[in-house]
Short mmCIF file of C-alpha atoms in Angstrom, two decimals:
data_model
loop_
_atom_site.label_atom_id
_atom_site.label_comp_id
_atom_site.label_asym_id
_atom_site.label_seq_id
_atom_site.Cartn_x
_atom_site.Cartn_y
_atom_site.Cartn_z
CA PHE A 1 32.32 1.97 23.13
CA ASN A 2 29.87 4.83 22.62
CA ARG A 3 27.28 3.70 20.04
CA ARG A 4 26.91 7.10 18.37
CA VAL A 5 30.65 7.56 18.06
CA VAL A 6 31.11 4.16 16.43
CA GLN A 7 28.20 4.63 14.02
CA ALA A 8 29.39 8.10 13.04
CA ALA A 9 32.92 6.85 12.46
CA LEU A 10 31.74 3.97 10.28
CA ALA A 11 29.59 6.26 8.17
CA ASP A 12 32.54 8.51 7.37
CA ILE A 13 35.29 6.06 6.42
CA HIS A 14 36.20 3.71 3.60
CA LEU A 15 39.06 1.33 2.91
CA PRO A 16 41.39 2.54 0.13
CA PHE A 17 43.63 -0.51 0.55
CA ALA A 18 43.31 -3.98 2.07
CA ILE A 19 44.78 -7.49 2.06
CA ALA A 20 42.25 -9.91 3.51
CA ASP A 21 44.25 -13.05 4.20
CA HIS A 22 48.07 -12.97 4.16
CA PRO A 23 50.62 -15.34 5.73
CA TRP A 24 52.83 -13.92 8.46
CA VAL A 25 55.88 -15.75 9.72
CA ASP A 26 57.96 -14.90 12.77
CA GLY A 27 61.12 -16.94 12.33
CA ALA A 28 62.51 -15.99 15.73
CA ASN A 29 59.53 -17.23 17.75
CA GLY A 30 58.24 -19.86 15.37
CA ALA A 31 54.87 -18.15 14.82
CA ALA A 32 52.98 -18.90 11.61
CA VAL A 33 49.61 -17.21 11.35
CA ARG A 34 47.43 -15.38 8.85
CA ILE A 35 46.71 -11.67 9.08
CA ALA A 36 44.62 -8.99 7.40
CA MET A 37 45.99 -5.53 6.60
CA THR A 38 43.83 -2.47 5.99
CA VAL A 39 44.13 1.27 5.48
CA GLY A 40 41.22 3.52 6.45
CA ALA A 41 40.40 6.98 5.10
CA ARG A 42 37.68 9.53 5.64
CA GLY A 43 34.73 9.75 3.30
CA ALA A 44 33.27 7.34 0.77
CA GLY A 45 35.26 5.78 -2.05
CA ASP A 46 36.63 2.68 -3.69
CA GLY A 47 39.80 0.85 -2.80
CA THR A 48 42.39 -1.66 -3.97
CA LEU A 49 42.10 -5.18 -2.64
CA LEU A 50 45.05 -7.57 -2.88
CA THR A 51 44.23 -11.28 -2.80
CA VAL A 52 46.66 -14.15 -2.24
CA GLN A 53 46.75 -16.39 -5.32
CA SER A 54 49.53 -18.77 -4.33
CA GLU A 55 52.05 -19.33 -1.57
CA GLU A 56 55.36 -21.14 -1.51
CA PRO A 57 57.53 -21.67 1.59
CA GLY A 58 61.12 -20.56 1.18
CA GLU A 59 64.36 -22.15 2.30
CA HIS A 60 64.66 -20.05 5.47
CA GLY A 61 61.05 -20.08 6.61
CA GLU A 62 59.93 -17.10 4.56
CA VAL A 63 56.87 -17.35 2.30
CA LYS A 64 56.78 -16.31 -1.33
CA VAL A 65 53.34 -14.88 -2.04
CA ASP A 66 51.76 -14.08 -5.41
CA LEU A 67 49.02 -11.44 -5.21
CA SER A 68 46.27 -10.31 -7.55
CA SER A 69 44.71 -6.85 -7.45
CA SER A 70 41.11 -5.71 -7.85
CA SER A 71 39.40 -2.35 -7.39
CA GLY A 72 35.99 -1.36 -6.07
CA LEU A 73 34.10 -0.78 -2.84
CA ILE A 74 35.78 -2.88 -0.13
CA HIS A 75 33.21 -4.36 2.25
CA ALA A 76 33.56 -4.98 5.98
CA ASP A 77 34.60 -8.60 5.33
CA LEU A 78 37.39 -7.29 3.05
CA SER A 79 35.80 -8.37 -0.19
CA ILE A 80 34.79 -6.60 -3.40
CA GLY A 81 31.60 -7.43 -5.25
CA ALA A 82 28.89 -9.48 -3.58
CA ASN A 83 28.67 -8.49 0.06
CA VAL A 84 28.13 -11.97 1.49
CA ALA A 85 28.75 -10.68 5.02
CA THR A 86 25.30 -9.05 4.94
CA ALA A 87 23.49 -12.37 4.48
CA SER A 88 21.27 -13.32 7.41
CA SER A 89 20.68 -16.72 8.95
CA LEU A 90 17.31 -17.95 7.71
CA LEU A 91 14.72 -19.67 9.88
CA ALA A 92 14.07 -22.03 6.98
CA CYS A 93 17.52 -23.58 7.46
CA CYS A 94 17.78 -23.40 11.25
CA ASP A 95 17.52 -26.25 13.76
CA ILE A 96 18.49 -29.04 11.35
CA SER A 97 22.29 -28.85 11.34
CA SER A 98 24.93 -29.62 13.94
CA PRO A 99 28.50 -30.83 14.29
CA GLY A 100 28.86 -34.44 15.34
CA VAL A 101 29.80 -35.72 18.77
CA LYS A 102 33.04 -34.83 20.55
CA LEU A 103 34.43 -37.81 22.44
CA HIS A 104 37.02 -36.37 24.84
CA GLY A 105 38.48 -39.84 25.17
CA ALA A 106 40.08 -42.01 22.48
CA GLY A 107 39.20 -45.09 24.51
CA PHE A 108 35.60 -44.89 23.28
CA ILE A 109 36.79 -46.03 19.84
CA VAL A 110 36.98 -49.81 19.30
CA THR A 111 37.55 -52.17 16.40
CA ALA A 112 34.87 -54.55 15.20
CA GLU A 113 36.71 -57.42 16.85
CA GLU A 114 36.93 -55.56 20.16
CA ALA A 115 33.24 -54.68 19.94
CA GLN A 116 32.37 -58.33 19.45
CA ALA A 117 34.47 -59.28 22.46
CA LEU A 118 32.56 -56.68 24.49
CA GLY A 119 29.29 -58.42 23.63
CA LEU A 120 28.12 -56.81 20.39
CA GLY A 121 25.92 -59.36 18.65
CA SER A 122 25.40 -61.46 21.76
CA THR A 123 24.29 -58.99 24.46
CA PRO A 124 20.74 -57.69 23.90
CA GLY A 125 20.52 -53.93 23.48
CA LEU A 126 24.23 -53.35 23.05
CA GLU A 127 23.79 -52.65 19.34
CA GLN A 128 22.26 -49.31 20.35
CA HIS A 129 25.42 -48.36 22.24
CA ILE A 130 28.25 -49.60 20.02
CA ARG A 131 27.87 -47.92 16.67
CA THR A 132 29.76 -47.34 13.43
CA TYR A 133 31.84 -44.18 13.73
CA ARG A 134 33.01 -41.76 11.04
CA ASN A 135 35.24 -38.69 11.13
CA GLY A 136 36.47 -36.31 8.46
CA ARG A 137 39.25 -38.55 7.20
CA ASP A 138 36.85 -41.49 6.96
CA LEU A 139 34.70 -39.54 4.50
CA ALA A 140 37.44 -37.72 2.57
CA SER A 141 39.78 -40.68 2.16
CA ALA A 142 39.32 -44.27 3.36
CA PRO A 143 37.02 -45.37 6.23
CA ARG A 144 38.85 -46.85 9.21
CA ASP A 145 35.93 -49.22 9.84
CA VAL A 146 35.99 -48.48 13.55
CA MET A 147 33.12 -48.35 16.03
CA VAL A 148 32.43 -46.19 19.07
CA ILE A 149 30.97 -46.91 22.49
CA ASP A 150 28.05 -44.51 22.89
CA LEU A 151 26.48 -44.67 26.36
CA PHE A 152 24.26 -41.63 25.91
CA GLY A 153 21.13 -41.86 28.07
CA LEU A 154 22.63 -44.30 30.59
CA ASP A 155 23.95 -43.68 34.08
CA ALA A 156 27.06 -45.47 35.32
CA ASP A 157 25.13 -47.98 37.45
CA THR A 158 22.99 -48.99 34.49
CA VAL A 159 26.05 -49.48 32.29
CA ARG A 160 27.71 -51.65 34.95
CA SER A 161 24.63 -53.85 35.45
CA ARG A 162 23.56 -54.22 31.81
CA PHE A 163 26.93 -54.14 30.06
CA PRO A 164 29.65 -55.05 32.59
CA ALA A 165 32.32 -55.73 29.95
CA VAL A 166 31.69 -52.32 28.38
CA TYR A 167 31.81 -50.66 31.80
CA GLN A 168 35.19 -52.22 32.53
CA TRP A 169 36.53 -51.22 29.11
CA VAL A 170 35.51 -47.58 29.47
CA ALA A 171 36.71 -47.45 33.08
CA ALA A 172 40.11 -48.74 31.95
CA HIS A 173 40.49 -46.83 28.67
CA VAL A 174 38.59 -43.55 29.21
CA LYS A 175 38.34 -42.79 32.92
CA PRO A 176 42.08 -42.33 33.59
CA GLU A 177 42.23 -39.66 30.89
CA ARG A 178 39.05 -38.00 32.11
CA ASP A 179 40.31 -37.94 35.69
CA GLN A 180 42.97 -35.48 34.57
CA ASN A 181 40.51 -33.14 32.83
CA ASN A 182 40.09 -29.66 34.29
CA ARG A 183 36.33 -29.62 33.76
CA ALA A 184 34.41 -31.26 36.60
CA ILE A 185 31.59 -32.47 34.36
CA TYR A 186 34.06 -34.36 32.17
CA ARG A 187 35.56 -36.01 35.25
CA ASP A 188 32.21 -36.81 36.86
CA LYS A 189 30.49 -38.09 33.69
CA TRP A 190 33.50 -40.02 32.46
CA TRP A 191 31.48 -42.74 30.67
CA LEU A 192 29.73 -40.16 28.42
CA PHE A 193 31.12 -38.19 25.49
CA GLY A 194 32.39 -34.72 26.27
CA GLU A 195 29.82 -33.31 23.81
CA PRO A 196 27.12 -35.95 23.22
CA ARG A 197 25.04 -33.58 20.99
CA HIS A 198 21.60 -33.97 22.48
CA VAL A 199 20.25 -31.48 19.91
CA LEU A 200 21.64 -33.47 16.98
CA ARG A 201 20.09 -36.66 18.31
CA GLN A 202 16.68 -34.97 18.41
CA GLN A 203 17.20 -33.67 14.88
CA LEU A 204 18.05 -37.15 13.54
CA LYS A 205 15.29 -38.95 15.42
CA GLY A 206 13.29 -41.14 13.03
CA LEU A 207 15.45 -40.47 9.96
CA PRO A 208 16.90 -43.50 8.14
CA ARG A 209 19.80 -41.39 6.83
CA TYR A 210 21.18 -37.86 6.96
CA ILE A 211 23.52 -35.60 4.99
CA ALA A 212 27.10 -34.97 6.12
CA THR A 213 30.08 -32.96 4.95
CA VAL A 214 33.62 -32.67 6.29
CA VAL A 215 34.09 -29.43 8.23
CA THR A 216 37.53 -28.68 6.78
CA ALA A 217 38.08 -29.83 3.22
CA LYS A 218 39.62 -28.84 -0.08
CA HIS A 219 36.57 -30.02 -2.04
CA ARG A 220 33.07 -29.39 -0.70
CA ALA A 221 31.34 -32.78 -0.98
CA PHE A 222 28.13 -33.93 0.70
CA GLN A 223 26.90 -37.49 1.11
CA PHE A 224 24.23 -39.55 2.83
CA LEU A 225 25.18 -41.44 5.99
CA SER A 226 23.03 -44.15 7.54
CA SER A 227 21.34 -43.23 10.80
CA ASN A 228 23.31 -46.10 12.34
CA VAL A 229 26.50 -44.09 11.79
CA LEU A 230 27.59 -41.73 14.55
CA ALA A 231 29.39 -38.65 13.23
CA ASP A 232 32.49 -37.08 14.78
CA ASP A 233 32.65 -33.32 15.33
CA ALA A 234 34.86 -33.06 12.25
CA LEU A 235 31.61 -33.45 10.31
CA ILE A 236 28.66 -31.11 9.91
CA CYS A 237 25.43 -33.08 9.88
CA ILE A 238 22.31 -31.90 8.01
CA ALA A 239 19.23 -33.62 9.42
CA SER A 240 17.47 -34.28 6.14
CA ASN A 241 16.73 -37.49 4.26
CA ASP A 242 15.58 -35.65 1.14
CA ALA A 243 17.82 -36.09 -1.90
CA LEU A 244 16.59 -32.71 -3.14
CA HIS A 245 18.57 -31.07 -0.34
CA LEU A 246 21.58 -33.30 -1.06
CA GLY A 247 21.43 -32.24 -4.71
CA ILE A 248 21.26 -28.51 -4.01
CA LEU A 249 24.12 -28.76 -1.51
CA SER A 250 26.18 -30.88 -3.95
CA SER A 251 25.88 -28.32 -6.74
CA SER A 252 28.55 -25.87 -7.79
CA LEU A 253 26.22 -23.06 -6.69
CA HIS A 254 26.46 -24.09 -3.06
CA ALA A 255 30.18 -24.81 -3.41
CA VAL A 256 30.71 -21.20 -4.54
CA TRP A 257 28.62 -19.92 -1.62
CA ALA A 258 30.44 -22.12 0.91
CA LEU A 259 33.83 -20.98 -0.36
CA ALA A 260 32.83 -17.31 -0.07
CA ASN A 261 31.43 -17.75 3.44
CA GLY A 262 33.83 -20.32 4.86
CA GLY A 263 37.01 -19.79 6.83
CA SER A 264 40.51 -20.67 5.68
CA ILE A 265 42.44 -23.09 7.87
CA GLY A 266 46.14 -23.40 8.50
CA MET A 267 49.13 -21.47 7.29
CA TYR A 268 48.61 -22.02 3.57
CA ILE A 269 45.49 -21.56 1.47
CA GLY A 270 43.62 -24.61 0.19
CA ASN A 271 41.44 -26.08 2.92
CA VAL A 272 38.25 -24.22 3.77
CA ARG A 273 36.14 -24.61 6.90
CA TYR A 274 32.38 -25.11 6.50
CA LEU A 275 30.78 -22.72 8.98
CA LYS A 276 27.22 -23.91 9.39
CA SER A 277 25.83 -20.55 10.53
CA ARG A 278 27.22 -18.84 7.40
CA CYS A 279 27.47 -21.59 4.80
CA PHE A 280 24.26 -23.51 5.54
CA GLU A 281 21.87 -21.44 7.64
CA ALA A 282 22.32 -18.30 5.49
CA PHE A 283 21.97 -20.20 2.21
CA ALA A 284 18.65 -19.67 0.42
CA PHE A 285 17.32 -22.86 -1.19
CA PRO A 286 15.27 -22.62 -4.42
CA SER A 287 11.50 -22.72 -4.19
CA ASP A 288 8.40 -21.87 -6.23
CA ASP A 289 9.40 -18.21 -6.22
CA THR A 290 12.62 -19.01 -8.11
CA GLY A 291 11.41 -21.62 -10.60
CA LEU A 292 11.59 -24.94 -8.77
CA THR A 293 9.00 -27.27 -10.32
CA LEU A 294 7.91 -30.81 -9.55
CA ALA A 295 9.84 -32.06 -12.57
CA LEU A 296 13.03 -30.24 -11.55
CA THR A 297 12.63 -31.49 -7.98
CA GLU A 298 12.59 -35.10 -9.13
CA ARG A 299 15.42 -34.47 -11.57
CA ILE A 300 17.65 -33.03 -8.86
CA ARG A 301 16.78 -35.87 -6.47
CA SER A 302 17.62 -38.48 -9.11
CA LEU A 303 20.99 -36.92 -9.96
CA ALA A 304 21.90 -36.53 -6.29
CA GLU A 305 21.13 -40.20 -5.62
CA GLN A 306 23.20 -41.22 -8.65
CA ILE A 307 26.21 -39.13 -7.56
CA ASP A 308 26.05 -40.51 -4.01
CA ALA A 309 25.69 -44.11 -5.22
CA HIS A 310 28.44 -43.76 -7.85
CA ARG A 311 31.03 -42.47 -5.41
CA LYS A 312 30.25 -45.08 -2.78
CA ALA A 313 30.40 -47.91 -5.33
CA ARG A 314 33.77 -46.72 -6.65
CA GLN A 315 35.14 -46.33 -3.11
CA ALA A 316 34.04 -49.84 -2.24
CA ALA A 317 35.69 -51.28 -5.34
CA HIS A 318 39.01 -49.40 -5.24
CA ALA A 319 40.97 -48.18 -2.21
CA ASP A 320 42.50 -45.25 -4.14
CA ALA A 321 39.09 -43.96 -5.28
CA THR A 322 38.73 -41.57 -2.36
CA ILE A 323 36.52 -38.48 -2.37
CA THR A 324 39.61 -36.27 -2.29
CA GLY A 325 41.24 -38.27 -5.08
CA MET A 326 38.15 -38.20 -7.29
CA TYR A 327 37.68 -34.44 -7.02
CA ASN A 328 41.40 -33.70 -7.39
CA VAL A 329 41.28 -35.45 -10.75
CA LEU A 330 37.95 -33.84 -11.69
CA GLU A 331 39.40 -30.41 -10.92
CA LYS A 332 42.42 -31.08 -13.14
CA ILE A 333 40.21 -32.28 -15.99
CA ARG A 334 38.04 -29.17 -15.78
CA ASN A 335 41.11 -26.93 -15.68
CA GLY A 336 42.70 -28.71 -18.64
CA GLU A 337 45.70 -29.85 -16.60
CA ALA A 338 47.74 -32.91 -17.52
CA LEU A 339 47.05 -36.01 -15.42
CA THR A 340 49.88 -37.85 -13.71
CA ALA A 341 50.11 -41.64 -13.82
CA LYS A 342 48.48 -41.77 -10.38
CA ASP A 343 45.71 -39.43 -11.56
CA LYS A 344 45.02 -41.65 -14.57
CA THR A 345 44.69 -44.69 -12.34
CA ILE A 346 42.22 -42.87 -10.09
CA ASN A 347 40.38 -41.64 -13.17
CA ASP A 348 39.98 -45.24 -14.38
CA HIS A 349 39.04 -46.65 -10.97
CA ALA A 350 36.65 -43.85 -9.97
CA LEU A 351 35.18 -43.33 -13.46
CA VAL A 352 35.63 -39.60 -12.99
CA GLY A 353 34.16 -38.90 -16.42
CA VAL A 354 30.85 -40.34 -15.23
CA LEU A 355 31.05 -38.25 -12.06
CA GLN A 356 31.75 -35.13 -14.14
CA SER A 357 28.74 -35.67 -16.38
CA LEU A 358 26.45 -36.21 -13.38
CA HIS A 359 27.68 -33.01 -11.71
CA ASP A 360 27.31 -31.03 -14.95
CA GLU A 361 23.70 -32.19 -15.29
CA LEU A 362 23.06 -31.45 -11.63
CA ASP A 363 24.44 -27.91 -11.94
CA SER A 364 22.23 -27.31 -14.97
CA ALA A 365 19.12 -28.50 -13.15
CA VAL A 366 19.89 -26.46 -10.01
CA LEU A 367 20.52 -23.30 -12.05
CA GLN A 368 17.11 -23.81 -13.65
CA ALA A 369 15.56 -24.30 -10.20
CA TYR A 370 16.87 -20.85 -9.22
CA GLY A 371 15.80 -19.31 -12.54
CA TRP A 372 19.42 -18.57 -13.41
CA ALA A 373 19.99 -20.70 -16.49
CA ASP A 374 21.74 -17.70 -18.07
CA LEU A 375 24.75 -18.14 -15.75
CA LYS A 376 27.85 -20.07 -16.76
CA LEU A 377 30.06 -21.31 -13.94
CA PRO A 378 32.77 -20.63 -12.94
CA ALA A 379 32.86 -17.56 -15.24
CA ASP A 380 29.80 -15.94 -13.62
CA THR A 381 30.75 -16.68 -10.01
CA GLU A 382 30.53 -13.05 -8.89
CA THR A 383 27.09 -12.61 -10.45
CA LEU A 384 25.95 -15.81 -8.77
CA LEU A 385 27.05 -14.55 -5.35
CA ILE A 386 25.29 -11.23 -5.88
CA ARG A 387 22.08 -13.07 -6.75
CA LEU A 388 22.35 -15.43 -3.79
CA VAL A 389 22.84 -12.49 -1.42
CA ASP A 390 19.84 -10.77 -2.98
CA LEU A 391 17.74 -13.93 -2.60
CA ASN A 392 18.83 -14.20 1.03
CA THR A 393 17.68 -10.61 1.59
CA ARG A 394 14.29 -11.33 0.01
CA ARG A 395 13.81 -14.48 2.06
CA ALA A 396 14.78 -12.70 5.30
CA ALA A 397 12.20 -9.99 4.56
CA GLU A 398 9.65 -12.69 3.81
CA GLU A 399 10.39 -14.44 7.10
CA ALA A 400 10.01 -11.15 8.97
CA THR A 401 6.37 -11.12 7.85
CA GLY A 402 5.82 -14.68 9.13
CA THR A 403 6.29 -16.66 5.91
CA VAL A 404 9.01 -19.30 6.23
CA ARG A 405 10.02 -21.85 3.58
CA TRP A 406 10.96 -24.61 6.03
CA LEU A 407 13.24 -27.36 4.72
CA ARG A 408 11.62 -29.90 7.10
CA PRO A 409 8.28 -28.37 8.05
CA SER A 410 7.02 -31.34 10.09
CA PHE A 411 10.09 -31.01 12.33
CA GLN A 412 10.96 -27.30 12.26
CA HIS A 413 7.40 -26.00 12.06
CA ALA A 414 5.95 -28.13 14.88
CA SER A 415 5.57 -25.08 17.12
CA GLY A 416 3.20 -23.45 14.66
CA GLN A 417 5.29 -20.31 14.20
CA GLY A 418 5.21 -18.92 10.68
CA THR A 419 3.58 -20.35 7.57
CA GLN A 420 4.98 -22.64 4.93
CA ALA A 421 5.40 -20.87 1.61
CA SER A 422 7.42 -23.38 -0.39
CA LEU A 423 6.28 -25.29 -3.44
CA ASP A 424 4.23 -28.34 -2.54
CA VAL A 425 6.73 -30.65 -4.21
CA ALA A 426 6.23 -34.37 -4.33
CA PRO A 427 7.77 -35.66 -1.08
CA ASP A 428 10.66 -38.05 -1.16
CA ALA A 429 9.32 -41.53 -0.47
CA SER A 430 11.26 -41.76 2.77
CA ALA A 431 11.95 -38.09 3.40
CA GLU A 432 10.82 -38.14 7.00
CA GLY A 433 11.46 -41.82 7.61
CA GLY A 434 8.56 -42.27 10.01
CA GLU A 435 9.71 -39.31 12.06
CA SER A 436 7.76 -38.62 15.21
CA GLU A 437 5.96 -35.29 15.32
CA ASP A 438 6.83 -35.14 19.01
CA SER A 439 10.28 -33.71 18.38
CA GLY A 440 10.44 -30.85 20.82
CA ASP A 441 10.40 -27.07 20.46
CA SER A 442 11.25 -26.53 16.81
CA ASN A 443 11.83 -22.81 17.06
CA GLU A 444 15.15 -23.24 18.80
CA SER A 445 18.33 -23.33 16.74
CA ALA A 446 20.89 -26.05 17.28
CA ASN A 447 23.88 -24.93 19.30
CA ASP A 448 27.40 -25.87 18.29
CA THR A 449 28.01 -26.91 21.87
CA ASP A 450 26.01 -29.29 23.99
CA THR A 451 25.15 -30.18 27.55
CA HIS A 452 25.60 -33.55 29.18
CA THR A 453 22.48 -35.63 29.31
CA GLU A 454 21.59 -38.62 31.38
CA GLY A 455 18.63 -40.95 31.22
CA GLY A 456 17.54 -39.33 27.95
CA LYS A 457 17.01 -35.90 29.55
CA ALA A 458 19.03 -32.76 29.14
CA ALA A 459 20.45 -31.38 32.34
CA GLY A 460 17.80 -29.16 33.83
CA GLY A 461 15.02 -30.04 31.34
CA SER A 462 12.82 -32.56 29.59
CA SER A 463 14.07 -34.86 26.86
CA LYS A 464 11.67 -33.04 24.52
CA THR A 465 13.45 -29.73 24.95
CA ARG A 466 16.25 -28.76 22.61
CA ALA A 467 19.30 -26.81 23.71
CA ASN A 468 18.71 -23.08 23.51
CA PRO A 469 21.81 -20.86 23.64
CA ALA A 470 20.13 -18.04 25.49
CA ARG A 471 18.60 -20.40 28.04
CA ASN A 472 21.88 -22.26 28.56
CA ALA A 473 23.68 -18.96 29.09
CA ALA A 474 21.07 -17.92 31.65
CA ILE A 475 21.49 -21.19 33.54
CA ALA A 476 25.27 -20.95 33.83
CA PRO A 477 26.39 -17.33 33.36
CA GLN A 478 30.11 -16.61 33.30
CA PRO A 479 31.84 -13.77 35.17
CA TRP A 480 32.00 -10.49 33.27
CA PRO A 481 35.69 -9.82 32.41
CA SER A 482 37.31 -6.80 33.97
CA GLU A 483 39.44 -5.78 30.96
CA ALA A 484 38.02 -4.32 27.74
CA PRO A 485 39.74 -6.75 25.30
CA ALA A 486 38.49 -9.73 27.30
CA GLN A 487 34.99 -8.24 27.34
CA ILE A 488 34.98 -7.95 23.54
CA LYS A 489 36.20 -11.53 23.15
CA ALA A 490 33.65 -12.83 25.67
CA VAL A 491 30.72 -11.25 23.82
CA ALA A 492 32.06 -12.51 20.48
CA ASP A 493 32.35 -16.02 21.93
CA VAL A 494 28.76 -15.96 23.20
CA LEU A 495 27.50 -15.05 19.71
CA ALA A 496 29.72 -17.66 18.05
CA GLN A 497 28.57 -20.45 20.37
CA ALA A 498 24.89 -19.56 20.03
CA GLY A 499 24.58 -20.39 16.34
CA THR A 500 21.50 -18.13 16.13
CA ALA A 501 20.54 -14.49 16.66
CA LEU A 502 20.58 -13.24 20.25
CA LYS A 503 18.87 -10.24 21.78
CA LEU A 504 20.66 -7.86 24.11
CA GLU A 505 19.00 -9.42 27.16
CA ASP A 506 20.09 -12.91 26.02
CA ILE A 507 23.70 -11.77 25.78
CA ALA A 508 23.49 -10.03 29.14
CA ALA A 509 22.09 -13.23 30.68
CA SER A 510 25.32 -14.99 29.67
CA PHE A 511 27.30 -12.98 32.25
CA THR A 512 27.15 -12.08 35.91
CA ALA A 513 28.62 -9.02 37.62
CA ARG A 514 27.71 -6.03 39.70
CA GLY A 515 27.46 -2.46 38.57
CA ARG A 516 26.48 -0.91 35.25
CA TRP A 517 28.45 -3.26 32.98
CA ARG A 518 25.38 -3.96 30.80
CA GLU A 519 25.60 -0.41 29.49
CA ARG A 520 28.79 -1.36 27.66
CA LEU A 521 27.16 -4.16 25.64
CA PRO A 522 25.65 -1.97 22.86
CA GLY A 523 29.01 -0.33 22.21
CA ILE A 524 30.83 -3.68 22.17
CA LEU A 525 28.28 -5.07 19.71
CA ASP A 526 28.74 -2.05 17.46
CA LEU A 527 32.47 -2.61 17.56
CA LEU A 528 32.06 -6.30 16.64
CA VAL A 529 29.86 -5.28 13.72
CA ALA A 530 32.50 -2.80 12.60
CA LEU A 531 35.15 -5.53 12.78
CA GLY A 532 33.02 -7.91 10.73
CA ARG A 533 32.60 -10.32 13.65
CA ALA A 534 28.86 -9.78 14.18
CA ARG A 535 25.86 -8.69 12.18
CA PRO A 536 22.67 -7.00 13.42
CA GLN A 537 19.34 -8.65 12.66
CA GLY A 538 16.71 -5.96 12.92
CA ASP A 539 17.10 -3.40 15.67
CA THR A 540 17.28 -5.71 18.68
CA SER A 541 19.26 -8.85 17.76
CA TRP A 542 22.80 -9.77 16.71
CA VAL A 543 24.28 -12.87 15.12
CA ASP A 544 27.83 -14.15 14.66
CA VAL A 545 29.12 -13.97 11.09
CA GLY A 546 30.95 -17.29 11.48
CA ARG A 547 34.53 -16.01 11.58
#
């Protein structure tokens, strides 16, 4: 793990051959995973990259794979062209995104009839603790119309005295499962979600609605959810009420970026995971430096609202007009593929032609907002990625000098760090929704994990303090592994869970041990960078690349 050795080795090698994402099947042991294959050689040079185009399972468990070939400089993330792995997380996009809650107990979910029997509508205050619930399938296909018991901020005695029927329900339907959990906090706090997302709740405070997308999806679609809706951890939540942000995220530009930075899921290609640290926090939004004007801002907002309203109206009118169904048909139309009888029905019910025209107009407006009206998508996808990476680099340099183009300045910028350098666009009429300025320390990035809270306060801190990965690690450090592979994995996990850049001392504070183990951290970080698992930010910080 010697830093100089690793750096010298990296400077003197290139990849003459690589396959980034290939299925591997072990018929004897039933394993089905995806692997990368590389060949290294001394010196600089180009290489040949093979990319999986299609996969088809065979009769005996084997997989038939069709590959395409391209040549050029192969980057650390096993790509040719735009080096998206070099993109940095931007302060402008930090602290306003989070996965939804993680229940750790199916008994929290109730039907509307069960909720009514528990006192919803007749017991004062219960409407704050039994809420509409949505997961990935609810958004991508058809909502289940279920609700969830959310007792965040209450201790067990309070639940029993104020809502006795709810207490009995949770004790009967959740506690038995929690009693078997290996984690003491899950057993002891059995009436609370496993991950209640205190940070997300602070981010959404005062907003009438927020943006959500399904973590793993074939089509990258964003939509507004009411603040009354509690999101499952299968959703990534963006704490913004501004339709400008919805429009930018709903454009083909962001879809291309998300596809390049996301992670594939499962044995076969198709579904892509939306990694918020890479897909959202490293994405540079347009501003006055790119060509965003007041007129374009209002145009993008209007089109985003129309797209969101159109899809929801079609879903409400026809059960088969799902998000997945709509975009499956839209994809076929754009590719010139023949529609099946089922596709034609969805096309008629969802009015996909209307949806297509709205998206085309949105893409045109967003391209103008970036100053890239010369691009034609999808033909110029590679050029688009190169420009987005370049814009990310410019914004990161700008932020290093103290100028930050906050997406929600009144929330993110409350600490007074950095200056706002974005266009003074006309605010959305309800963009902040009466949001309180007293939202906590805005310079802390939302963690993908959470701590249990009780009585509205995070464990070990005030209710005005957001979760900070470095601070959490310092509070509950884990033992430093004895074996080298486990040490590498442990450091990678700390970076992945942080969701923001960490300094060497922050990483060290995540572990406890005797001896000179800290001296190994720089070498391990260099190795993670070489493997494409981490990326340095400046000379003293590292961030997970989201893989």
